[in-house]
XYZ file of C-alpha atoms in Angstrom:
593
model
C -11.289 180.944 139.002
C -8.800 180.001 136.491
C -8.809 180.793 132.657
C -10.683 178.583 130.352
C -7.676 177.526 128.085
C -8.176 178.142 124.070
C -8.878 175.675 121.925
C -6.031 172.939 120.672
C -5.870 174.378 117.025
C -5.485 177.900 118.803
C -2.633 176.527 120.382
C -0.790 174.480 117.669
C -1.213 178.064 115.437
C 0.342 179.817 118.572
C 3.049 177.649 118.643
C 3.929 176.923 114.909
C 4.040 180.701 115.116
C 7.080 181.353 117.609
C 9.675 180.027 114.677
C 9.890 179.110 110.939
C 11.296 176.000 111.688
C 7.744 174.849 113.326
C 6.127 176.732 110.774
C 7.499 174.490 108.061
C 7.376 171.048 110.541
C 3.345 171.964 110.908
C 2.941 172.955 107.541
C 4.274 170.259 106.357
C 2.787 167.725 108.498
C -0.704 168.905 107.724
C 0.198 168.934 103.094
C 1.457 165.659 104.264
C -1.045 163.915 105.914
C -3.851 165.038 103.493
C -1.867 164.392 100.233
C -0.685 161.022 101.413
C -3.992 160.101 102.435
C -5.484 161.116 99.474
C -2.835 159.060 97.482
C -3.179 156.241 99.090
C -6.819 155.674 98.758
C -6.500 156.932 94.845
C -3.729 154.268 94.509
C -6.558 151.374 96.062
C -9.362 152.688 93.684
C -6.800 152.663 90.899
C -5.666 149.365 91.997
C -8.524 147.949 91.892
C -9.580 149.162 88.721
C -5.988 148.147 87.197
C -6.110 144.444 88.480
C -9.776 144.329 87.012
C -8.759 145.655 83.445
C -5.121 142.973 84.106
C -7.258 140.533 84.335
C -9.618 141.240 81.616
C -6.688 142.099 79.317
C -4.915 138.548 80.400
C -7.521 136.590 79.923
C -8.909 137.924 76.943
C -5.388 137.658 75.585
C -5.262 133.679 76.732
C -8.512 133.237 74.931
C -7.562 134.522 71.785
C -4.164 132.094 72.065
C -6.371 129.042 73.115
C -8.891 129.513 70.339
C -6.202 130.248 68.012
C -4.083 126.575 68.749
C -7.479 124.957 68.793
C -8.242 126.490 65.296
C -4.720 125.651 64.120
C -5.301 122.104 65.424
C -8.559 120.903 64.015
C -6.736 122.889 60.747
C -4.267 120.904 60.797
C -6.473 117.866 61.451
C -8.975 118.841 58.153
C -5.821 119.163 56.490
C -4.811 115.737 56.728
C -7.745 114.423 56.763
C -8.120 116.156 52.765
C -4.547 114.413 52.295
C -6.212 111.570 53.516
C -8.991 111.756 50.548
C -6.503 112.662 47.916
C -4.698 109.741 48.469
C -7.854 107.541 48.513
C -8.274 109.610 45.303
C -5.311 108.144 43.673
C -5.714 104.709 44.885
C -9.490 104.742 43.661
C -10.836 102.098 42.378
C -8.393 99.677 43.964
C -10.315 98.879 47.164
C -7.642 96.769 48.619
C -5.069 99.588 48.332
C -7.464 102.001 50.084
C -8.120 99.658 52.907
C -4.743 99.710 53.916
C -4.050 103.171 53.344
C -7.535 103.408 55.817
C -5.148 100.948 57.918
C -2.181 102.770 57.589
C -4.341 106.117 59.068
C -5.764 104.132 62.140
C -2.224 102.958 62.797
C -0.586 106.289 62.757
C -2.621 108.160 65.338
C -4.841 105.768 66.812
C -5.641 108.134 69.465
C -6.972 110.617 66.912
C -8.898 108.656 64.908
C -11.318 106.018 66.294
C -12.946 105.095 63.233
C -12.820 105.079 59.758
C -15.506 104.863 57.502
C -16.252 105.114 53.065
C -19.426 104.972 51.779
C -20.465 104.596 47.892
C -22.483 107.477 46.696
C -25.494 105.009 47.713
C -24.587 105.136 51.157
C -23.739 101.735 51.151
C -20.469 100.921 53.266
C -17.347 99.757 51.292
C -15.062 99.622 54.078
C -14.771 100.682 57.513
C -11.922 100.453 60.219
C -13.012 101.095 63.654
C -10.861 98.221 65.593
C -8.466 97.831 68.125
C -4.944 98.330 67.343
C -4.120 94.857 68.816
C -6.677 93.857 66.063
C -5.009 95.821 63.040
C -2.137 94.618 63.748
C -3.142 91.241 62.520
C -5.560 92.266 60.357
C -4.796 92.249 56.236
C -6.448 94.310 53.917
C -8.552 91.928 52.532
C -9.411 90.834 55.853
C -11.120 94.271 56.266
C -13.228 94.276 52.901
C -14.200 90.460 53.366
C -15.886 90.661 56.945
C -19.385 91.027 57.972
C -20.811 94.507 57.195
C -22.103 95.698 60.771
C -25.103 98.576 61.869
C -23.744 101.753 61.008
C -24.022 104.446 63.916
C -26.879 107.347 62.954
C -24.336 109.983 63.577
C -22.101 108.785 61.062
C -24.626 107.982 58.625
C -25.814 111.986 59.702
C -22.136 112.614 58.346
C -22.248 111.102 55.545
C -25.790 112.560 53.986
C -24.473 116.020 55.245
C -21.357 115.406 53.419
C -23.377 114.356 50.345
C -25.202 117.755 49.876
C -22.687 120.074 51.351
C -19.493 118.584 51.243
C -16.720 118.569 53.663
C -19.334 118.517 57.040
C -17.962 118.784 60.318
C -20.595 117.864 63.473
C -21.259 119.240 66.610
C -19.295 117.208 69.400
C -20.932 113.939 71.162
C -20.131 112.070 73.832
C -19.927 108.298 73.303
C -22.054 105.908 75.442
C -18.956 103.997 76.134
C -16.452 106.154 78.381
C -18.464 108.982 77.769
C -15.392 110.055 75.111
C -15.934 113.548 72.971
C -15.952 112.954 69.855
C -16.844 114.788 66.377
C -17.534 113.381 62.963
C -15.682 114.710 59.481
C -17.204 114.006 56.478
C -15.447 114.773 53.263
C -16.282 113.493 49.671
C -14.189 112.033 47.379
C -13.778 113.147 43.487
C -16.975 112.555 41.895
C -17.484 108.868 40.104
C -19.796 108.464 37.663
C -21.663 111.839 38.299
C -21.788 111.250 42.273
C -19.355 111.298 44.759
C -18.075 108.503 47.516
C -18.160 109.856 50.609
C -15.196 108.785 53.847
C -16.667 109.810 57.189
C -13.420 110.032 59.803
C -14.770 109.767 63.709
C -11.995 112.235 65.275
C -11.240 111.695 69.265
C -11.158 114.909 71.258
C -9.918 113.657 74.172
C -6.647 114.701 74.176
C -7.820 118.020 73.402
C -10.575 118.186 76.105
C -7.834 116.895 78.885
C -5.235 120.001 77.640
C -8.829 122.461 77.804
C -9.260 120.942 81.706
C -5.838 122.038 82.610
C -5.745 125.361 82.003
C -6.365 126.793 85.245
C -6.208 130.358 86.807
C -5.747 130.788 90.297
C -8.085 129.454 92.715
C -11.485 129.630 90.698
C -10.451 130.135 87.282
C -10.910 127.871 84.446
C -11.573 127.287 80.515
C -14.322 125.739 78.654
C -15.895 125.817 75.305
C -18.710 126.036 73.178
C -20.621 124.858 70.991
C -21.678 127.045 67.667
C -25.014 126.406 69.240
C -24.188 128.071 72.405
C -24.276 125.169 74.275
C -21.265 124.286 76.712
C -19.094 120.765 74.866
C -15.635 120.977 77.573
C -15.966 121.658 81.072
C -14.278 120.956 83.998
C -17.140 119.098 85.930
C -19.294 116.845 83.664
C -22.266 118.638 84.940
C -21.962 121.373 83.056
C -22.056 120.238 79.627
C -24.797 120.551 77.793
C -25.926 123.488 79.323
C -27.007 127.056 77.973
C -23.897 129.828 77.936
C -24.862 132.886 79.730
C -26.556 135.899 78.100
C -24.018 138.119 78.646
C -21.923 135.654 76.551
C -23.753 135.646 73.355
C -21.761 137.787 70.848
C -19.236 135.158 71.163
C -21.877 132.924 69.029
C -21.367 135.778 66.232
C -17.441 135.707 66.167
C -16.638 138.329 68.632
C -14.239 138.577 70.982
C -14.807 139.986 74.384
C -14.748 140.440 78.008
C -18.557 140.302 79.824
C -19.568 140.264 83.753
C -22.371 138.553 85.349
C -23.361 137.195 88.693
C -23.725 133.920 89.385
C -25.880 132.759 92.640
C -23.431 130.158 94.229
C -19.876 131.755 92.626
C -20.764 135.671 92.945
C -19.521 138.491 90.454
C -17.795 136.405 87.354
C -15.354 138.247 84.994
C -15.496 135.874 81.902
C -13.191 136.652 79.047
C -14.206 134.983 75.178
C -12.870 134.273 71.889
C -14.451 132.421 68.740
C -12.558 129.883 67.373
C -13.534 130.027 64.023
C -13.548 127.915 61.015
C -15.915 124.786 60.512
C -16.595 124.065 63.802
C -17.752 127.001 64.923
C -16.794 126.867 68.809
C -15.985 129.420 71.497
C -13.277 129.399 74.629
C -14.598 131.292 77.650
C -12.315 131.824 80.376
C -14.214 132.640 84.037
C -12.606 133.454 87.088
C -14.223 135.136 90.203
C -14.080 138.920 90.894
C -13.807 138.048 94.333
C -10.343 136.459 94.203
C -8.892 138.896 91.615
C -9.667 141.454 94.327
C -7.839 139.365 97.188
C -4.306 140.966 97.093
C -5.568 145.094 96.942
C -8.066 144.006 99.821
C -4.578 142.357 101.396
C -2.341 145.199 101.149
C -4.813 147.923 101.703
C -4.095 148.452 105.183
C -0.944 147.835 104.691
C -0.357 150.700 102.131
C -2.141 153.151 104.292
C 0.097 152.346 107.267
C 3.306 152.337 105.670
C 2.117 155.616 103.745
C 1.163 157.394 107.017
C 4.406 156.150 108.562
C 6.706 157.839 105.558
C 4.349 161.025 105.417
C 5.210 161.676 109.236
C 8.496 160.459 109.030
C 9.532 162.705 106.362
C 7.827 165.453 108.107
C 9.861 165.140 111.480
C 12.686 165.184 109.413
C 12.334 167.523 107.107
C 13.747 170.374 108.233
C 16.969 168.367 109.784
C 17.486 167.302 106.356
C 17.517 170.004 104.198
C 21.369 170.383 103.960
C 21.741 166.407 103.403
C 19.388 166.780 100.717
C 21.384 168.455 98.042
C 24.445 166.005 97.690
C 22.513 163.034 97.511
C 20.097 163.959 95.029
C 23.196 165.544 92.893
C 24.429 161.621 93.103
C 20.635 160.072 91.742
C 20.460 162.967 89.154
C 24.128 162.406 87.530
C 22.966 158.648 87.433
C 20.086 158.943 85.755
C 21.495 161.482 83.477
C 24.098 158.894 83.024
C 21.488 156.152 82.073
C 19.459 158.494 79.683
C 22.744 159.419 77.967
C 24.270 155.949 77.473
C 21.488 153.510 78.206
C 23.670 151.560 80.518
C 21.692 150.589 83.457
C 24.288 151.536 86.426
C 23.630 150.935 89.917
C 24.786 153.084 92.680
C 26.206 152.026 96.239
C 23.214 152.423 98.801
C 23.774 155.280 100.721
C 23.909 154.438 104.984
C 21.049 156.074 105.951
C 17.657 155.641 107.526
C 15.650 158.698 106.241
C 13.845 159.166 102.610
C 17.399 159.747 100.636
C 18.344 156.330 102.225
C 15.583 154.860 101.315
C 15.044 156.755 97.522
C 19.004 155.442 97.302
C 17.932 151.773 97.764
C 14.672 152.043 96.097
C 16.974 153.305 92.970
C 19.073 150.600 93.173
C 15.965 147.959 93.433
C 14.570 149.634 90.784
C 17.900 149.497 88.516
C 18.608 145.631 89.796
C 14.564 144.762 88.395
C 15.042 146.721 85.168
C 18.343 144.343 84.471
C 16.051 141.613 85.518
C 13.514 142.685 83.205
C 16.129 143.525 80.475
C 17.304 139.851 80.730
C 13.620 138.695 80.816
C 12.523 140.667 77.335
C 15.767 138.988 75.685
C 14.374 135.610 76.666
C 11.043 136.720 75.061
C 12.346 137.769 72.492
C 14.341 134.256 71.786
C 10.923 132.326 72.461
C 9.341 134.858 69.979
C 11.893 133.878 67.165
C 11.384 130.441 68.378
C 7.533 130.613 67.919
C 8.144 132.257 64.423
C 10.591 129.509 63.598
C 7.928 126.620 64.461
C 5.417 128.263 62.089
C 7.706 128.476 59.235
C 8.016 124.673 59.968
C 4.471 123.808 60.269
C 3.244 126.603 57.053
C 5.736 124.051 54.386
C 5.024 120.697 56.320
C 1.663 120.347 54.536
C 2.892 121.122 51.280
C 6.184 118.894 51.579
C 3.212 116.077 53.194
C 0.906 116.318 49.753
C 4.571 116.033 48.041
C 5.315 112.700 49.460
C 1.677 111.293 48.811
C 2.355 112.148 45.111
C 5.731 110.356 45.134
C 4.337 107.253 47.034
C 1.944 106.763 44.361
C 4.124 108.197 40.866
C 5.741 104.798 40.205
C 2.580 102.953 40.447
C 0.390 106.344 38.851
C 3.701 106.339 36.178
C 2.764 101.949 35.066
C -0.996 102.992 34.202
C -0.908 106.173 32.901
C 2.066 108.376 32.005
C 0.631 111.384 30.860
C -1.011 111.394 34.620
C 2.251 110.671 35.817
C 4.023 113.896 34.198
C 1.687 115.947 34.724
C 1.584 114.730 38.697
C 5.302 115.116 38.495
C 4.816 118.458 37.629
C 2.660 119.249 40.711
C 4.983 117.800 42.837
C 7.848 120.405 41.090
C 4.519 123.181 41.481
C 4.527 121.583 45.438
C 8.788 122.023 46.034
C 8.647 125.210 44.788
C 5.923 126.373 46.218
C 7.329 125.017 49.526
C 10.279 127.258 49.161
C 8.338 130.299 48.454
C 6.625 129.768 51.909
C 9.576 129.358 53.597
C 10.950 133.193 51.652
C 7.518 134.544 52.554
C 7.630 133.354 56.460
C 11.100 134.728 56.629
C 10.060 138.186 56.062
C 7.952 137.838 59.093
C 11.104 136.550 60.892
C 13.379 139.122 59.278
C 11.754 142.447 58.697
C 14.921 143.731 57.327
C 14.882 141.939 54.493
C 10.811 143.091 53.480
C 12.412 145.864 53.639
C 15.429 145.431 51.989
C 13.714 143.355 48.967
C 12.064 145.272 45.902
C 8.244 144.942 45.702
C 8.302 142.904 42.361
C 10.601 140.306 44.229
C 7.936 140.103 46.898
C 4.716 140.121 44.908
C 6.210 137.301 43.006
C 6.619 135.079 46.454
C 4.011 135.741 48.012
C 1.571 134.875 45.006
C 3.591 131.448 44.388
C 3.294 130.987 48.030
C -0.581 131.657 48.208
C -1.030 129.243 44.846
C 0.577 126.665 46.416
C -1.279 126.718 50.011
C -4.407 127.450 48.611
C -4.672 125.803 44.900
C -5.909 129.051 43.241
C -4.494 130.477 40.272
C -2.886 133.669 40.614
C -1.956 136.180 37.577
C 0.659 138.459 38.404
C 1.209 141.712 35.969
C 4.145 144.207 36.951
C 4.390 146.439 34.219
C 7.385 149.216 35.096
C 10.381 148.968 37.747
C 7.712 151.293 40.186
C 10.256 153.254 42.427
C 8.949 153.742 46.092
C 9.409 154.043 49.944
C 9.856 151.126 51.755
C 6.982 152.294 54.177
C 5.189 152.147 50.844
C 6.441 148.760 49.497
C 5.535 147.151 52.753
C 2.227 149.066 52.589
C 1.495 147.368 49.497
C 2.830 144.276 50.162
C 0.476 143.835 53.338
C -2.571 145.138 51.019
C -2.146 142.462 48.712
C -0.854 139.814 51.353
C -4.426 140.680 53.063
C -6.902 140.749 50.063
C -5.155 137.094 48.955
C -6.313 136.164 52.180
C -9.676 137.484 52.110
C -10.277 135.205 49.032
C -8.920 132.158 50.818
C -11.138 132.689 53.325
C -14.780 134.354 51.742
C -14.793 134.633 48.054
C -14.683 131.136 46.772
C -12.587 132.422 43.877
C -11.040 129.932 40.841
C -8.633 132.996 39.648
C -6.968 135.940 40.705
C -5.075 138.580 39.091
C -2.786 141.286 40.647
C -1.748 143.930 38.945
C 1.265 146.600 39.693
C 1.799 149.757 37.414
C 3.271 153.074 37.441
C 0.883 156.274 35.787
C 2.301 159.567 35.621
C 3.468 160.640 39.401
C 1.172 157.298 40.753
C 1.365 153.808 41.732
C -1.338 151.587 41.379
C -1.672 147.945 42.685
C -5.066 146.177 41.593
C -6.455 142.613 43.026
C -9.544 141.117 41.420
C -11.214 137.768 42.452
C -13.581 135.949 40.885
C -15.671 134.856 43.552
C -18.484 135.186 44.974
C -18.439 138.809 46.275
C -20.348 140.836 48.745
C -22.807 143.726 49.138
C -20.952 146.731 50.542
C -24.023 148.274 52.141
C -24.484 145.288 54.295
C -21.001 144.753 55.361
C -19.152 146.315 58.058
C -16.189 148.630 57.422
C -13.892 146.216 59.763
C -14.919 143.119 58.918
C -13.713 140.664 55.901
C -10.311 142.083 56.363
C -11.395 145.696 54.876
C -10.355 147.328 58.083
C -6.620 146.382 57.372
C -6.465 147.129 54.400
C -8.045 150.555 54.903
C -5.296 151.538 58.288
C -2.674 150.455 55.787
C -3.730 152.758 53.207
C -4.465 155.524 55.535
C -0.614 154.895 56.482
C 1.031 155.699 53.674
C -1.649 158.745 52.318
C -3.214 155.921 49.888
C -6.568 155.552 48.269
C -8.386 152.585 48.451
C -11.343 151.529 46.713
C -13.335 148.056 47.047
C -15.849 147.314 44.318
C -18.098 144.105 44.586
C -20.837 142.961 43.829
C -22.894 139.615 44.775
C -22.181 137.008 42.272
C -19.653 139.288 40.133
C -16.284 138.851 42.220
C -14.394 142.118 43.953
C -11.944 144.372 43.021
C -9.285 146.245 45.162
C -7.775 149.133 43.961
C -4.989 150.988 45.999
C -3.645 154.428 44.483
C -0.596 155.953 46.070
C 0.447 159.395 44.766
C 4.101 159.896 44.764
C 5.278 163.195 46.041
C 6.401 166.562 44.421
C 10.349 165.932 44.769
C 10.248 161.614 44.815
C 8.409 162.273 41.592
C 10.577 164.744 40.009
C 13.378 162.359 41.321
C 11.736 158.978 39.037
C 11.160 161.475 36.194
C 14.975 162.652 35.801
């Protein structure tokens, strides 16, 4: 009867036992297998998780750009179209000339503007240029004012009686019956006549627009659309979906928020959609969707994969392990003295791959891959960087192009403006002088987002002074500016302040409905003390968020710098922004000597 035999981990701890050298193999072997195992399904879960929160941080990110150009475009669009007015404005009451300036607008983007409309404070229809561009181009003036008036579509009368009680009025998109084109109506009055005002009603194509929306694709399943401030979808890639409802999960997007939401969806699965408002008049919303499914496609790819090659390196090192303890030393000498090299001088240096076909082999090539990508990437963030400057250089073109346009409508008029009346000519030559240098205080003021150097470099009365001639001149409000003393500070400071103000100008612009400002800038004792008051409309501070209306900035830049900030409005009675900056023992003794 022969012996039962023990059982197999009996015998692999017998024979581990007879030497160190299996002692360290098994030991090994076994840390090993159960750390790389472990590792490798952490680095699938984290995978997973990282690709989820790529995507959501990508998209998001896209959003925010898309909603942004959109906002900048229909901007830029309600910006002309006020240049539009103003020049109607000066032309008024000389129907003929506006007819052909009405001509003159068709002409110049006929694939912007379909129609063209001006209505007396009656409603009744003065003029309106809807027609071909075969047709304008035969068409005169008079042509256009002598012709048969014709029914008037209900949306743009809808325009024009919104426009009439609330002034500039922009409408929620339609498609036309003809081409099924999307298309939104502006309505923007002209100055009051006689104790009413005329009203021009513009019929904007969004064609162009819609086709750029379609095109922006991600992957497989991902796509764009928007909404309406309704909540109802106005682009989308497949005509059956407009119209309909957004998605619950979607709806802070209707209150300005930007986000990132999941739901499922029946025939798609597990969505990831990523929003962003767009802001302004309109009121829309971009939502980007793609499938869960597919951003999960390459970890469910390489899974197996990872765990393979994983198991492969745990044993492999294992085997050899013990071999390769004396040809360890020299070659990680080699990698340290590189990498000490590359700390020291920042020079990215790349080492000759060592012939071998164990780990220090392959640690010696991974190095060098790894050194070869990070001069890749090096390359890479200088060509960011040059599209970043380029970017930067475009908006300083684009912030002075309106102000340079309004320029040019003065001067096209002055001579004519100078015949009638020359007191309206000076003083019109004076706002174009306002205009130029106003222009060139933009241009200062976008350079110090170009060049931070020189905000720092300049002195805070120097930059005050810009960026008030710059906001007067964008935005048509009267600014006072007070400095009282030479106020010695920080730079950290001066920027500090500089933003502060930069940011409560812009909160005006954009909320208070103010008709004059005033910034003030003094020095008290061993304190600084910059002061903006409005005279708009205000706000309650119990019913408004800490973040919101631009008080969170202006709160983190305070905090910066060891500032306090105090905000005092009041509905009806304007705001007032206080920031008090206390100079330190020494800097103060410093400005007192």
């Amino acid at each position: 009867m022969s012996p039962s035999r023990p059982p197999l981990w009996s015998r692999i701890i017998r024979w581990a036992s007879v030497s160190l050298r299996r002692r360290l193999v098994v030991s090994s072997a076994i840390f090993w297998i159960v750390a790389v195992t472990i590792i490798a399904f952490t680095f699938l879960g984290f995978g997973q998780q990282q690709m989820l929160n790529e995507t959501r941080d990508r998209n998001v990110q896209t959003a925010s750009i898309i909603s942004r150009d959109l906002n900048s475009q229909m901007n830029g669009t309600l910006a002309d179209a006020r240049n539009f007015t103003r020049h109607l404005e000066l032309l008024s009451p000389d129907l003929d000339a506006q007819a052909s300036a009405a001509i003159s607008l068709r002409l110049s983007a006929p694939q912007q503007y379909r129609g063209i409309y001006q209505f007396d404070p009656q409603g009744r229809l003065k003029l309106f240029v809807n027609d071909s561009i075969d047709s304008l181009l035969r068409l005169r003036s008079a042509d256009i004012l002598t012709r048969s008036p014709i029914s008037v579509d209900e949306l743009v009368m809808n325009a024009f009686r919104q426009s009439s009680t609330g002034g500039t009025y922009v409408s929620e998109v339609q498609y036309t019956n003809l081409g099924n084109v999307p298309v939104l109506y502006l309505g923007l009055p002209l100055n009051p006549i006689e104790g009413s005002a005329a009203i021009v009603v513009l019929e904007i194509d969004l064609q162009a627009m819609w086709e750029r929306i379609d095109q922006i694709t991600f992957g497989q399943t991902g796509f764009t659309y928007i909404v309406s401030r309704e909540g109802f979808i106005i682009a989308y890639p497949e005509s059956s979906g407009l119209g309909q409802p957004i998605k619950d999960s979607l709806t802070p997007l209707l209150s300005g928020n930007e986000g990132f939401a999941e739901y499922r969806d029946p025939a798609r699965g597990l969505i990831l959609a990523a929003f962003s408002p767009v802001g302004g008049l309109t009121g829309w919303g971009v939502v980007i969707e793609q499938s869960a499914s597919e951003t999960n496609i390459p970890i469910s790819r390489m899974g197996a994969a990872v765990i393979g090659i994983w198991m492969f390196m745990a044993f492999l090192g294992t085997a050899a392990i013990f071999r390769a303890v004396n040809g360890v030393a020299k070659p990680i000498v080699t990698l340290t003295a590189t990498t000490n090299d590359i700390a020291r001088t920042g020079a990215l240096k790349r080492i000759k791959p060592m012939e071998r076909s164990d780990e220090i082999g392959q640690l010696s090539r991974s190095f060098d891959q790894m050194i070869e990508r990070l001069q890749t990437t090096e390359g890479k963030l200088e060509h960011v960087a040059a599209e970043e400057r380029n970017r930067l250089a475009r908006e300083l073109h684009d912030a002075v192009s309106q102000t340079l346009f309004s320029a040019s409508i003065i001067a096209e008029v002055l001579p004519k403006l100078w015949n009638k009346n020359p007191e309206e000519g000076h003083r019109r030559l004076a706002e174009i002088q306002q205009l130029t240098r106003g222009a060139l205080a933009e241009m200062r003021t976008l350079l110090f987002e170009l060049r931070p150097q020189a905000l720092l470099d300049a002195e805070i009365n120097y930059l005050l002074r810009q960026l008030v001639e710059s906001f007067g001149t964008r935005h048509r409000i009267p600014v006072d500016l007070k400095i009282d003393d030479e106020c010695g500070m920080s730079a950290e400071v001066k920027v500090a302040f500089y933003r502060i103000a930069q940011e409560a100008l812009n909160n005006v612009a954009k909320h208070a409905q103010a008709t004059q400002i005033s910034i003030h800038l003094w020095c008290e004792d061993d304190s600084i003390f910059l002061r903006v008051i409005d005279n708009g409309q205000g706000f309650d501070r119990a019913h408004t968020r800490p973040g919101s209306l631009g008080l969170g900035i202006m709160t983190e830049r305070s905090r910066e710098i060891g500032a306090d900030l105090s905000i005092e409005s009041k509905p009806g009675q304007g705001t007032m922004v206080t920031v008090k900056w206390q100079m330190p023992v020494k800097e103060a003794n410093d400005n007192g000597d």
